[in-house]
Coordinates of C-alpha atoms in Angstrom, one line a residue:
F223 CA 194.9 208.8 142.4
L224 CA 198.1 207.8 143.9
E225 CA 197.8 203.9 143.9
P226 CA 195.5 201.9 141.9
V227 CA 191.7 201.4 143.1
N228 CA 191.4 198.5 145.4
T229 CA 188.5 196.3 143.5
N230 CA 188.4 194.0 146.3
V231 CA 186.8 197.2 148.1
I232 CA 185.3 199.2 145.2
T233 CA 183.7 196.2 143.6
D234 CA 182.2 198.0 140.8
Y235 CA 184.9 199.8 139.6
L236 CA 185.9 197.7 136.5
N237 CA 182.4 197.7 135.7
V238 CA 182.5 201.6 135.1
V239 CA 186.3 202.0 134.4
K240 CA 187.5 199.9 131.5
E241 CA 191.0 200.7 131.6
P242 CA 192.6 201.6 135.2
M243 CA 195.5 203.9 135.5
D244 CA 196.9 205.9 138.6
L245 CA 200.1 208.1 139.2
G246 CA 202.1 205.5 140.9
T247 CA 201.6 202.8 137.9
M248 CA 202.9 205.9 135.8
R249 CA 205.6 206.6 138.1
R250 CA 206.9 203.0 137.7
K251 CA 206.4 203.4 134.0
V252 CA 208.8 206.6 134.1
E253 CA 211.1 204.6 136.2
S254 CA 211.4 201.6 133.9
E255 CA 211.4 203.7 130.9
A256 CA 208.3 202.2 129.6
Y257 CA 207.1 205.6 127.8
R258 CA 208.2 205.9 124.4
S259 CA 207.0 209.2 123.8
I260 CA 205.5 212.1 125.8
D261 CA 202.3 211.7 124.2
E262 CA 201.9 208.1 125.8
F263 CA 202.8 209.6 129.1
R264 CA 199.9 212.1 128.5
R265 CA 197.4 209.7 127.4
D266 CA 197.9 207.8 131.0
L267 CA 197.1 211.3 132.6
L268 CA 194.4 212.2 130.9
L269 CA 193.3 208.5 131.6
V270 CA 193.6 209.0 135.2
C271 CA 191.4 212.2 135.1
S272 CA 188.6 210.9 132.9
N273 CA 188.5 208.1 135.1
A274 CA 188.1 210.1 138.2
R275 CA 185.2 211.8 136.3
Q276 CA 183.6 208.8 134.9
Y277 CA 183.6 206.7 138.1
N278 CA 182.6 209.8 140.6
G279 CA 180.8 211.9 138.6
A280 CA 181.5 215.4 137.2
G281 CA 180.9 217.3 140.4
S282 CA 182.6 215.0 142.8
I283 CA 185.6 216.5 144.6
Y284 CA 187.5 213.8 142.7
A285 CA 186.6 215.0 139.6
K286 CA 187.3 218.6 140.4
S287 CA 190.8 217.2 141.5
A288 CA 191.2 215.4 138.1
D289 CA 190.2 219.1 136.4
R290 CA 192.8 220.7 138.1
M291 CA 195.3 218.5 137.6
Q292 CA 194.4 218.1 133.9
E293 CA 194.9 221.8 133.8

């Protein structure tokens, strides 16, 4: 969640997840004032969560963590 997925190690990630996002990238976007609205921030946070579910499967520890984070 904190850093971009290393696609050199997880080579199939981009075949499954079409729009990667992570909390580290979000932090950098906050610090650089790249978000124009709270809705843009929320969209990225939901994207982090949906990517975790999509790649790892609904029952995985990553998906469960994403569910808790999204609450």
